[in-house]
CSV table of C-alpha atoms and ligand atoms in Angstrom, one decimal:
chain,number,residue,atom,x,y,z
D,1071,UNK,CA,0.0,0.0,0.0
D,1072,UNK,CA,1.5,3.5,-1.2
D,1073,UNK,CA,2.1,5.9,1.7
D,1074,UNK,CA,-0.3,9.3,1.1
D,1075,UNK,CA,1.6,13.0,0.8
D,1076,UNK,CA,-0.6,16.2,0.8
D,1077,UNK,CA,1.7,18.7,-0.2
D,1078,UNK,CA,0.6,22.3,0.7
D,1079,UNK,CA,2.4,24.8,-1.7
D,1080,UNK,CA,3.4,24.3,-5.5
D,1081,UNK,CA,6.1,26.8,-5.6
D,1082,UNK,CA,9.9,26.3,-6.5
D,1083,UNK,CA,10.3,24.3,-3.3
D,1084,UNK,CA,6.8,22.4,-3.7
D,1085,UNK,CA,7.5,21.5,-7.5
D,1086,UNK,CA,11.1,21.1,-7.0
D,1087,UNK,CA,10.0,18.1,-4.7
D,1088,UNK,CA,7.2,17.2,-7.0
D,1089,UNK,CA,9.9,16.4,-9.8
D,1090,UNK,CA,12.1,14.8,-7.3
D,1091,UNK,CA,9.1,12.4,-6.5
D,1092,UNK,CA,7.7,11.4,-9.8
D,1093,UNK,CA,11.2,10.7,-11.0
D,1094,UNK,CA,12.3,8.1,-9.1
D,1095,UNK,CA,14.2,6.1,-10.8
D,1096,UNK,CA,17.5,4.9,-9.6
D,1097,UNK,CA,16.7,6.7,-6.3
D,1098,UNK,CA,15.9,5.0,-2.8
D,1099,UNK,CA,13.3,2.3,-4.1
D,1100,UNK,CA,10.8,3.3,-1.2
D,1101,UNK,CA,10.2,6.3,-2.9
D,1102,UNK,CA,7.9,4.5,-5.2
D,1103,UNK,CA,5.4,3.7,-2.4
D,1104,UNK,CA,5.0,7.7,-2.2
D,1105,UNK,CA,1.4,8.5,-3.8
D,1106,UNK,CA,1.3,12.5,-4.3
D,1107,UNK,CA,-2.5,12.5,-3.3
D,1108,UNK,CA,-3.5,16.3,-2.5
D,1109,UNK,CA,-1.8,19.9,-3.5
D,1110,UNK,CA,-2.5,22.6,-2.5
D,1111,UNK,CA,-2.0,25.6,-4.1
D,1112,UNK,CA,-3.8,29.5,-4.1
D,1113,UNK,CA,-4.8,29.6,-7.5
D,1114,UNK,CA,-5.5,26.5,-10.1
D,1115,UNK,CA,-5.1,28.8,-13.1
D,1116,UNK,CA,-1.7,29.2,-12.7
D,1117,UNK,CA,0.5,26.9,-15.5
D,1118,UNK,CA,2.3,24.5,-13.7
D,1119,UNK,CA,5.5,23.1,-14.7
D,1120,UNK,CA,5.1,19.4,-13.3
D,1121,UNK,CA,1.9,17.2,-14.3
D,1122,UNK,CA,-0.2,16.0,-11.5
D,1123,UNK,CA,-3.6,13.8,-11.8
D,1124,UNK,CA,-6.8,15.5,-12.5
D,1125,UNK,CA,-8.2,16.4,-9.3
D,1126,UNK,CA,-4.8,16.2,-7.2
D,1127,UNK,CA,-4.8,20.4,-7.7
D,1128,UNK,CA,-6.9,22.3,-5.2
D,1129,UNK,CA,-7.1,25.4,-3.4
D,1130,UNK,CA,-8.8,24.1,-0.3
D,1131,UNK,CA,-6.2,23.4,2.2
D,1132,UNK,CA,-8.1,22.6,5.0
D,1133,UNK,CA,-9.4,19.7,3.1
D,1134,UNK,CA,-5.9,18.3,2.7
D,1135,UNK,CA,-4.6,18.6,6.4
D,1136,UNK,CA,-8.3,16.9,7.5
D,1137,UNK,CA,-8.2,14.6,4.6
D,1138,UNK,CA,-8.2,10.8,6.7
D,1139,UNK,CA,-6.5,9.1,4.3
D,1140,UNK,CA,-3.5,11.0,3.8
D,1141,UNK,CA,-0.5,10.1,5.9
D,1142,UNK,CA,2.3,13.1,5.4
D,1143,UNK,CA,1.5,16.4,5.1
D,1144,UNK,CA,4.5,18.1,3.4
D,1145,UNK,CA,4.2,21.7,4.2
D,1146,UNK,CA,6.9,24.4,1.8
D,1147,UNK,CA,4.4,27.3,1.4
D,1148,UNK,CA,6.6,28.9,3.6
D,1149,UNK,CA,5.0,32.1,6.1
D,1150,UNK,CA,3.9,32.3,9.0
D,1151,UNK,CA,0.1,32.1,8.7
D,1152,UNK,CA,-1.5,29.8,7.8
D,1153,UNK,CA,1.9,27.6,7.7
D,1154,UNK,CA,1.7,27.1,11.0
D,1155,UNK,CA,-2.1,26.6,11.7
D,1156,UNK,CA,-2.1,24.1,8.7
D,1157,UNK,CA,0.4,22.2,10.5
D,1158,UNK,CA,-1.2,22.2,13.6
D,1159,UNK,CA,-4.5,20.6,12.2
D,1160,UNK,CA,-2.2,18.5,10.5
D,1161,UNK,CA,-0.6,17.1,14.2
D,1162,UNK,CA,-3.7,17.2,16.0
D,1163,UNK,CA,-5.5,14.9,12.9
D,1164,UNK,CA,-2.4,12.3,13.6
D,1165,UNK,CA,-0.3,13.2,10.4
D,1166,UNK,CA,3.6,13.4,10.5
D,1167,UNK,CA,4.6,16.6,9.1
D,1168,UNK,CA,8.1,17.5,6.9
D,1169,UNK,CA,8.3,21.4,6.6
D,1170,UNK,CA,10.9,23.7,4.8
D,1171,UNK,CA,9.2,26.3,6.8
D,1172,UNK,CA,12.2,27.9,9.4
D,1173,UNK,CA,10.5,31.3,10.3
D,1174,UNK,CA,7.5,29.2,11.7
D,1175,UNK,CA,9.8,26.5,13.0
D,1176,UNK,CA,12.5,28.8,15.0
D,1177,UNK,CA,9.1,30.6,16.5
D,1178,UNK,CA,7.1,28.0,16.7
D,1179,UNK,CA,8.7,24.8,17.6
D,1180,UNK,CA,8.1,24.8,20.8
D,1181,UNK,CA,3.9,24.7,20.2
D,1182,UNK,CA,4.6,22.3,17.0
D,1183,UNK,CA,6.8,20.1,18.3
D,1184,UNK,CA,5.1,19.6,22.3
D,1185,UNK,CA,1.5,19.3,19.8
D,1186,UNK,CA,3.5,16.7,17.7
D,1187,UNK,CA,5.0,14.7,20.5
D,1188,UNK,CA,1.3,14.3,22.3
D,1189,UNK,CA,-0.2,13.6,19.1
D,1190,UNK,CA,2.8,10.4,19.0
D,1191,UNK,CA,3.7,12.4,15.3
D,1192,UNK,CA,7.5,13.5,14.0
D,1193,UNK,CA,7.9,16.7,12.2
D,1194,UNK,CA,10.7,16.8,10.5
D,1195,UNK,CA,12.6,19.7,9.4
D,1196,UNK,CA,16.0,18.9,6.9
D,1197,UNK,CA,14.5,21.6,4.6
D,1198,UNK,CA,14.4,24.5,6.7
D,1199,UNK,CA,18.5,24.6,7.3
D,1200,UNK,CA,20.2,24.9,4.7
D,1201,UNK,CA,18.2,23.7,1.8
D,1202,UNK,CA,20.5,20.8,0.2
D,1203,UNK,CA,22.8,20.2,3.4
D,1204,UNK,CA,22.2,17.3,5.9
D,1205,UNK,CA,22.6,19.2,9.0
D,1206,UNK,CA,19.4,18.0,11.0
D,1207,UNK,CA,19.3,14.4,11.0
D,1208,UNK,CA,23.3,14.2,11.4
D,1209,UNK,CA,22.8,16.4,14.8
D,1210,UNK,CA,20.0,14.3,15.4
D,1211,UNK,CA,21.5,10.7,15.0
D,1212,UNK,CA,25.5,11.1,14.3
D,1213,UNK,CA,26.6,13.7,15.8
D,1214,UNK,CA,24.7,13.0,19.1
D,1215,UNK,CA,27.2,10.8,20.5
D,1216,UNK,CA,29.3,14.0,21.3
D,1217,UNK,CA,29.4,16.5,23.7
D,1218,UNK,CA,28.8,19.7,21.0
D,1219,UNK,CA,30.7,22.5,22.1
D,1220,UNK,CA,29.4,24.8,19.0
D,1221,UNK,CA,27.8,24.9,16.1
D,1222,UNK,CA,28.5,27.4,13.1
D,1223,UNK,CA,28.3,28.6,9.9
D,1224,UNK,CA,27.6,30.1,6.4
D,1225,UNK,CA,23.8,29.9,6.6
D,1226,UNK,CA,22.6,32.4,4.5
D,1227,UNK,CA,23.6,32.6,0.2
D,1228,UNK,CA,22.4,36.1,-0.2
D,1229,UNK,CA,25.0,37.6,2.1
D,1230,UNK,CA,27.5,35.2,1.4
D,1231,UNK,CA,27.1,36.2,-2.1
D,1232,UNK,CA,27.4,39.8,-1.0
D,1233,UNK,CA,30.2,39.6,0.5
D,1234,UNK,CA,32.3,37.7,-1.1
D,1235,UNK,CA,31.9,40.4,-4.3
D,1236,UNK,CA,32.5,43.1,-2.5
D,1237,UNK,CA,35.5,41.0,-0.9
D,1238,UNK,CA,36.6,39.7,-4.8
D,1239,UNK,CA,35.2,42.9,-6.5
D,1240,UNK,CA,36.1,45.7,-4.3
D,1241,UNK,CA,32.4,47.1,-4.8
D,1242,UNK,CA,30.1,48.8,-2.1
D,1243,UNK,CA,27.2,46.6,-0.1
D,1244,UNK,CA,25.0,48.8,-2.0
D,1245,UNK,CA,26.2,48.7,-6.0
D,1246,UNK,CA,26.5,44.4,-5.0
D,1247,UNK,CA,22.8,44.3,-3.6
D,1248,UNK,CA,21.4,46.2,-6.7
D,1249,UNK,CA,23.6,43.9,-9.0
D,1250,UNK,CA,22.6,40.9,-7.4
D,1251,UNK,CA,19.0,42.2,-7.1
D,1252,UNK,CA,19.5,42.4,-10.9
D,1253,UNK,CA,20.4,38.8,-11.3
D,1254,UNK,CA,17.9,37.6,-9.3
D,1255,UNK,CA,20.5,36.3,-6.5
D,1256,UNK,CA,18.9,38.8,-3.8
D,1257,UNK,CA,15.0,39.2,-2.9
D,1258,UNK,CA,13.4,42.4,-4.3
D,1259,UNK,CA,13.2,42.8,-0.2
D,1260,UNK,CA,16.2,41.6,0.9
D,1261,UNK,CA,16.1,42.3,4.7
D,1262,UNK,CA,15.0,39.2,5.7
D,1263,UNK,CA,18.6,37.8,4.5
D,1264,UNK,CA,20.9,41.1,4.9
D,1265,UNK,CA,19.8,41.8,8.3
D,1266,UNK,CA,20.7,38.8,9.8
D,1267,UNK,CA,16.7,37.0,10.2
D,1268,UNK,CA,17.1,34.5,8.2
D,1269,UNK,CA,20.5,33.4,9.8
D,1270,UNK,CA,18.7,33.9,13.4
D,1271,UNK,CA,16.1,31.3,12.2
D,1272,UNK,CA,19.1,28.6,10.9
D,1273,UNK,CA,20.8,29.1,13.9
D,1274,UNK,CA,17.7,28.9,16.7
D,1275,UNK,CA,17.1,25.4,15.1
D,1276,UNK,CA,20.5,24.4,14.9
D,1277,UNK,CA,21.3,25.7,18.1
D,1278,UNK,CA,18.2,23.6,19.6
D,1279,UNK,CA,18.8,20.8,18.4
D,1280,UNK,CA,22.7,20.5,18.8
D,1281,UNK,CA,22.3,21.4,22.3
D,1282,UNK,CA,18.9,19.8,23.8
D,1283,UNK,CA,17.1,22.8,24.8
D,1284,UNK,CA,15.0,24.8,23.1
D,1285,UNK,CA,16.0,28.3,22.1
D,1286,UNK,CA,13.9,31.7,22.5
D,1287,UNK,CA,14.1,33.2,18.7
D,1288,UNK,CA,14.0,36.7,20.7
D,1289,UNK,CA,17.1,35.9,22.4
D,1290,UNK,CA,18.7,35.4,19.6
D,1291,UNK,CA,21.1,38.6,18.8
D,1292,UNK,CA,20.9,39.2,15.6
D,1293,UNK,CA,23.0,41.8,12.9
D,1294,UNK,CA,23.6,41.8,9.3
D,1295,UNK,CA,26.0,42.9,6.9
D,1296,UNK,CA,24.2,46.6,5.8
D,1297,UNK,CA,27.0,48.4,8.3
D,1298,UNK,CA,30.2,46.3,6.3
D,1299,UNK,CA,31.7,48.8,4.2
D,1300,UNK,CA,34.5,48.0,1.2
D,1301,UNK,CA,37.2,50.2,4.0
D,1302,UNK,CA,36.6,47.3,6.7
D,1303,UNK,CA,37.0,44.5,4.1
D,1304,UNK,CA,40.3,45.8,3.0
D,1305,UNK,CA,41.7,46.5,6.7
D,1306,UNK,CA,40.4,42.8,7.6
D,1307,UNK,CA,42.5,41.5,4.4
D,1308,UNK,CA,45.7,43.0,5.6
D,1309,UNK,CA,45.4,42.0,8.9
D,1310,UNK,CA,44.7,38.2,7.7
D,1311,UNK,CA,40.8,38.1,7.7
D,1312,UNK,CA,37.9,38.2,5.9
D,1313,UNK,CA,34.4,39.0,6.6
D,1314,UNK,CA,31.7,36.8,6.9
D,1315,UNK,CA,28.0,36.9,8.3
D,1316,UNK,CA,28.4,33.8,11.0
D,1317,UNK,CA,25.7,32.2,12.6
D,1318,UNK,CA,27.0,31.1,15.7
D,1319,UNK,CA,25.8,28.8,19.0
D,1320,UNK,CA,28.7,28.2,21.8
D,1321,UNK,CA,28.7,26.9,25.0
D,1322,UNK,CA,30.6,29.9,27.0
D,1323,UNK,CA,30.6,28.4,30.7
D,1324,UNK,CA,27.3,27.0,31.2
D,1325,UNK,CA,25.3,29.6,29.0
D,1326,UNK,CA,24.9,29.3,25.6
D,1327,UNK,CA,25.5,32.3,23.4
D,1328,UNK,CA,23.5,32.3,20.0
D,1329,UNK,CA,24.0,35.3,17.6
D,1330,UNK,CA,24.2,36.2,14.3
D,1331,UNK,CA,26.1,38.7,13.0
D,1332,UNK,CA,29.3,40.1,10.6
D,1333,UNK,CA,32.3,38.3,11.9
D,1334,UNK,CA,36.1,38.9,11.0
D,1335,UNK,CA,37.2,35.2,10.2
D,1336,UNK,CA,41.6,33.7,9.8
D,1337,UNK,CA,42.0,33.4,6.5
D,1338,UNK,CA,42.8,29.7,7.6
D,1339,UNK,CA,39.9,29.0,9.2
D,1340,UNK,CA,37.8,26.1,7.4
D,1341,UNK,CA,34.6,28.8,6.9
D,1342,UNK,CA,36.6,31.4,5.3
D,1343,UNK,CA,37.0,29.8,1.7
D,1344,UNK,CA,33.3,29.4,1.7
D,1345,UNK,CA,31.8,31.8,-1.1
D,1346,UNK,CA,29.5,32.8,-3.2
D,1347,UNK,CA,26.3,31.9,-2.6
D,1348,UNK,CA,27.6,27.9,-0.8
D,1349,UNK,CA,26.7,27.9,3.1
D,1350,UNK,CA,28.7,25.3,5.5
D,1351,UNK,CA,28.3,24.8,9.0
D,1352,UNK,CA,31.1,23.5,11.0
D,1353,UNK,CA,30.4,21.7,14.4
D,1354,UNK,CA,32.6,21.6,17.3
D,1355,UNK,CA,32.3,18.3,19.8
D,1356,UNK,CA,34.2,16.2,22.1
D,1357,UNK,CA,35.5,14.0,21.3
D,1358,UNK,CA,35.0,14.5,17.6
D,1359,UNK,CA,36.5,17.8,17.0
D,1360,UNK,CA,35.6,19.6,14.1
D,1361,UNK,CA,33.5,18.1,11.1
D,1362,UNK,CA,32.3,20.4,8.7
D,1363,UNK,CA,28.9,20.2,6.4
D,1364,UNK,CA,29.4,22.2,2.8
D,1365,UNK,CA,26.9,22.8,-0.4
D,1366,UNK,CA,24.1,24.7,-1.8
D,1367,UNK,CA,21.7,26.3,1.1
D,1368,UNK,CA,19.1,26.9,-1.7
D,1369,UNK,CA,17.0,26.2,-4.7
D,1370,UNK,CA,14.9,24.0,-5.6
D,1371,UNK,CA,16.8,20.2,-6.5
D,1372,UNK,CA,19.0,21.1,-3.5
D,1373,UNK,CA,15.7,21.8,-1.3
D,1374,UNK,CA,14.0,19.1,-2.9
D,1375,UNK,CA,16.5,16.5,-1.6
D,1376,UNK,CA,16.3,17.8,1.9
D,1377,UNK,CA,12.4,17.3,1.6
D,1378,UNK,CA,12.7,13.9,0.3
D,1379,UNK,CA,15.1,12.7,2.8
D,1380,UNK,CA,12.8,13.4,5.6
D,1381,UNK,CA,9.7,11.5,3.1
D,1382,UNK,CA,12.2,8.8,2.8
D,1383,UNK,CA,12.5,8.9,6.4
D,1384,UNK,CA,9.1,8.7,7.4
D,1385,UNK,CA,7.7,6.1,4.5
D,1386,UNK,CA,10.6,4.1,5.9
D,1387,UNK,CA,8.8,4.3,9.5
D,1388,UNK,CA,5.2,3.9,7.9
D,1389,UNK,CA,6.1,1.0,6.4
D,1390,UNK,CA,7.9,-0.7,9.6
D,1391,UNK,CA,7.1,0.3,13.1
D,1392,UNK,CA,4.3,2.9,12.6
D,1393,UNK,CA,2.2,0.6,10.6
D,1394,UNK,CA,2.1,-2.1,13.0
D,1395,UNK,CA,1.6,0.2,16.5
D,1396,UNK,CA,-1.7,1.4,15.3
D,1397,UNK,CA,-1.4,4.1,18.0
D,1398,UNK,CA,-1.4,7.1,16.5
D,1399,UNK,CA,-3.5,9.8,18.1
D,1400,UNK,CA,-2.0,8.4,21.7
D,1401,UNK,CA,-0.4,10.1,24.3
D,1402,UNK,CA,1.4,6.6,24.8
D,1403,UNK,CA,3.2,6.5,21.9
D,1404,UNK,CA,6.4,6.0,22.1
D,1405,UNK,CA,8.6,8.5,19.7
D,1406,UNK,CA,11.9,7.5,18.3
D,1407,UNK,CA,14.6,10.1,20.6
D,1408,UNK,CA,16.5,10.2,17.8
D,1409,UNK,CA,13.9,11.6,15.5
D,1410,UNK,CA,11.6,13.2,17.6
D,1411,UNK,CA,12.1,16.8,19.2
D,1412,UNK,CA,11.6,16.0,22.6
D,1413,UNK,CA,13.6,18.3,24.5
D,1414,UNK,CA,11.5,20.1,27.4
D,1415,UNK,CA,12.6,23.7,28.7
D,1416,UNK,CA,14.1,26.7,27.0
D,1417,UNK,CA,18.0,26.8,27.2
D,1418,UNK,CA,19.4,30.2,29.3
D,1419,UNK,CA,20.8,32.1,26.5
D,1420,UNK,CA,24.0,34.0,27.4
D,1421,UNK,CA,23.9,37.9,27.2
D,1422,UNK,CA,26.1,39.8,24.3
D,1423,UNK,CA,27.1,42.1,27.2
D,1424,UNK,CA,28.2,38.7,28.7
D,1425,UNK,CA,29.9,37.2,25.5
D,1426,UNK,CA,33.7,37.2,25.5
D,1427,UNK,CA,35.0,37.5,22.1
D,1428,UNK,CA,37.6,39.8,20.3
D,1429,UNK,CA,36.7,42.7,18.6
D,1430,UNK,CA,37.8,44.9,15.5
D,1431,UNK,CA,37.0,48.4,15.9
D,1432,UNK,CA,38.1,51.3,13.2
D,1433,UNK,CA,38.6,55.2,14.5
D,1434,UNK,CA,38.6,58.2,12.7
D,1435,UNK,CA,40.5,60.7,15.2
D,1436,UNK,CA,42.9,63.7,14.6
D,1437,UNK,CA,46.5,63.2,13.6
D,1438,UNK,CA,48.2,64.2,16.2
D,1439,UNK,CA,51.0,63.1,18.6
D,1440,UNK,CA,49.4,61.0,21.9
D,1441,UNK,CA,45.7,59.2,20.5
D,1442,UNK,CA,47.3,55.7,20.1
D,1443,UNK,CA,48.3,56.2,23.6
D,1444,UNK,CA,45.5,57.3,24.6
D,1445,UNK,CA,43.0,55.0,23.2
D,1446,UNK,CA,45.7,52.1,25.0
D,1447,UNK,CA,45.2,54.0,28.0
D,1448,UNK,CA,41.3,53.6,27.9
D,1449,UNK,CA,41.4,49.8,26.7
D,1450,UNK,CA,43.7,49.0,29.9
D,1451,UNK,CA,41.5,50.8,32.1
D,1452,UNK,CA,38.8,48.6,31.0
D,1453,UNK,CA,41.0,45.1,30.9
D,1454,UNK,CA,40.8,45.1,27.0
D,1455,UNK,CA,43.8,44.0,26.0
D,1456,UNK,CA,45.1,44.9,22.7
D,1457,UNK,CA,46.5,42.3,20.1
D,1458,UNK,CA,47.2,44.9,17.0
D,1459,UNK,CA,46.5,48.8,16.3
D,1460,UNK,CA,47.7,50.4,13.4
D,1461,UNK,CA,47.6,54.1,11.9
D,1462,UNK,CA,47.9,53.5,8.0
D,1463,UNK,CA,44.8,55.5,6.1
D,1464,UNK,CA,43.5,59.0,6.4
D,1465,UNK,CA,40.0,59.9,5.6
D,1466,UNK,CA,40.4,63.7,4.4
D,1467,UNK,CA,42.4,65.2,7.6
D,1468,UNK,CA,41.4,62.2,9.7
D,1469,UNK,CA,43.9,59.9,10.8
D,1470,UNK,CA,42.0,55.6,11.0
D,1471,UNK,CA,43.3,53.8,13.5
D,1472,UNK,CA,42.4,50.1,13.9
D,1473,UNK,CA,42.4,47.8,16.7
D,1474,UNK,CA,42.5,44.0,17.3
D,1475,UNK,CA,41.5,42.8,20.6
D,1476,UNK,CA,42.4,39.7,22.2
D,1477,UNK,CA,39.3,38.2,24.3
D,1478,UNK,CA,37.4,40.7,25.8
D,1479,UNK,CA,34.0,40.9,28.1
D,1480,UNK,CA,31.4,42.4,25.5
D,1481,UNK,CA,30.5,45.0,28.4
D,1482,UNK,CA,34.0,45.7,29.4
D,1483,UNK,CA,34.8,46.5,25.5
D,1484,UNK,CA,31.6,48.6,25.5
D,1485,UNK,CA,32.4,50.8,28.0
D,1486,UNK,CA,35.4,51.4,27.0
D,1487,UNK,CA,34.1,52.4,23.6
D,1488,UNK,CA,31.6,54.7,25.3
D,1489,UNK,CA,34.7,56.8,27.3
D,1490,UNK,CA,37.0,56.6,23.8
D,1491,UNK,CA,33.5,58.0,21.7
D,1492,UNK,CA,33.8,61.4,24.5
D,1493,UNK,CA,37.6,61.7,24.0
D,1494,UNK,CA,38.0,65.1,22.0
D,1495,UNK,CA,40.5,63.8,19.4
D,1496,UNK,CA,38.0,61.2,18.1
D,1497,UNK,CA,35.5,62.3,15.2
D,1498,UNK,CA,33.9,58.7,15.5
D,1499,UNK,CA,34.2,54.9,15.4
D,1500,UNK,CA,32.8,54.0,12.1
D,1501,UNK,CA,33.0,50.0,13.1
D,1502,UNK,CA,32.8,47.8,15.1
D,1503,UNK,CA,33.1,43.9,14.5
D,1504,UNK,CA,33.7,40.4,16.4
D,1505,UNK,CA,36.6,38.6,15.1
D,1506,UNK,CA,36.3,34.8,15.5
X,1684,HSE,N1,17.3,33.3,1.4
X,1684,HSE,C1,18.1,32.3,1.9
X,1684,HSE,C2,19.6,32.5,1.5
X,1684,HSE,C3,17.7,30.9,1.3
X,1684,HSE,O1,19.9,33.5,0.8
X,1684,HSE,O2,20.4,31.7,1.8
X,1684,HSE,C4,16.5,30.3,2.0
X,1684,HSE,O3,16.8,30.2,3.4
């Protein structure tokens, strides 16, 4: 007996899977139990570019996520509403769930997955992370065996992509957005990706699922590239750098720190030769070390795949275990740990004030004899210890000094800032940046 899908959405994610489905062979042979029986979509006048049965199309959703005979609902409509409501009813009616959906996933997870785990359903979530990269199931299964220490990574194309041009190309943030607007690389809106949301999403689910808790979205600290200018990029070259937008979840005592935001990385670090629009993540655990996870985060074959993995997964599990328990809808049934979300409580997430990282930080300040020693004066009152400065651009009349810090106390570097900002001599600190 073929194992039921309802797919809600038909876009590039929904017909990328579509395709991926229908065309099965010399893929996983249980694919060929999957029967595509419901899609929904918002309008059936729409051309479609993958051929479906008559009647499969519909624009009633509700109908899918109530419909008794369909096992999977495979949700990549993607928004909040009514993503989330849809999968919901989906859980509550008894059906496993496989959604590309991060935004309702990294707010949401905590209502979808306690729902899921009474209702004795998985929802799985490959798709949402990094479109083509097996992340989820390795931290799930694999990687679980360790004791992770981080998790972090490349997690967003759009300001990968941006980046590495104005790195390659020596071009503004702005001129690269409107180029890769153009080319269809960046979103007509693109703040969801340039000011770090999209990355905050990756990394709440990564972070979650790496470490056993569950992560507060709004405690993720989150900024994006818009404030990287060409100047920074060049500094960061010279001093043996380059700039990335990390996503980043690290154990720093017993807190966890999870942020996202523009990060100067060694040149010889593993994530620094990852451009263009590629993500990785890298994952840090005892005792494996370091493993990192490389390819396309997006589009629809690599998306596809991550979709059909979790399919795979679950007709695997229909066709076993499932199929014999017959105790779906029961608060009794007993989940697979190692494919379930079954943590319980929120993880304490570690202030920025309380993160301890180093900094880069660019002046603008009058030439004249006595600032270096001054700004070293104001670091040391602070216990900011200093790994580089140098003096080698003017802007106009001003003299740009940049610092290196070695580790610092977020708050300790702060304040210092605050008392170097009122010093006379400085016009202003144009930037400010964590260096990994
Ligand atoms: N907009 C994302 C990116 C892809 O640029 O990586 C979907 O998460």
């Amino acid at each position: 007996m073929g194992i039921k899908l309802g797919i809600l959405g038909l876009g590039t994610v929904g017909t990328g899977t579509v395709e991926l489905l229908q065309d099965y062979s010399g893929r996983h042979p249980l694919l060929r139990e999957v029967e595509i029986r419901r899609v929904g979509v918002r309008s059936l006048e729409l051309p479609r570019a993958v051929k479906l049965v008559d009647g499969v199309l519909t624009t009633d959703l509700d109908s899918i996520v109530n419909d008794p005979e369909i096992d999977i609902i495979v949700e990549v409509m993607g928004g909040l509403e009514p993503a989330r409501e849809l999968m919901l009813k989906a859980i509550h009616n008894g059906k496993h769930v496989v959604t590309a959906n991060k935004a309702v996933i990294s707010r949401f997870g905590d209502e979808i997955f306690t729902a899921a785990n009474q209702a004795g359903v998985y929802v799985m979530v490959e798709a949402s992370v990094c479109g083509g990269i097996p992340i989820i199931q390795p931290l799930k299964q694999s990687l679980s065996v360790n004791r992770i220490t981080a998790v972090m990574g490349i997690v967003n194309g759009t300001t990968n992509y941006i980046l590495t041009q104005m790195q390659t190309v020596g071009s503004s943030f702005d001129d690269v957005l409107a180029d890769a607007q153009k080319l269809g690389y960046a979103e007509a809106d693109p703040t969801a990706d340039v000011d770090g949301w999209d990355a905050a999403d990756k990394i709440t689910i990564l972070a979650s699922l790496a470490f056993g808790e569950r992560v507060n979205r709004q405690q993720v600290h989150c900024e994006g590239i818009r404030q990287v200018s060409k100047t920074d990029i060049a500094y960061a070259d010279k001093l043996g750098f380059v700039i990335k937008l990390l996503a980043i979840a690290k154990t720093n005592d017993s807190l966890l720190s999870v942020r996202v935001h523009p990060t100067l990385v060694p040149k010889i670090h593993p994530l620094a030769s990852v451009n263009g629009v590629y993500n990785a993540v890298l994952v840090e655990g005892e005792p494996l070390g370091q493993v990192m996870f490389f390819g396309p985060g997006a589009g629809a074959g690599p998306t596809a795949s991550a979709v059909s993995s979790d399919i795979l997964n679950l007709v695997a599990r229909l066709k076993t275990e499932l199929a014999e328990s017959k105790t779906r809808n029961s608060s009794s049934v007993n989940l697979d740990p190692l494919f379930a979300c079954l943590h319980e409580g929120f993880a304490e997430i570690c202030p920025i004030s309380e993160l301890v990282t180093r900094f880069y930080a660019r002046f603008l300040t009058q030439d004249e004899s006595g600032v270096i020693g001054k700004l070293g004066t104001c670091f040391g009152k602070f216990g900011v210890s200093l790994e580089s400065i140098v003096q080698t651009g003017f802007q106009g009349e001003r003299a740009e000094i940049v610092v290196v810090t070695h580790n610092v106390r977020e708050g300790n570097f702060r304040q210092a800032l605050a008392e170097i900002e009122a010093m006379s001599e400085i016009y202003s600190i144009p930037s400010l940046l964590r260096v990994l």
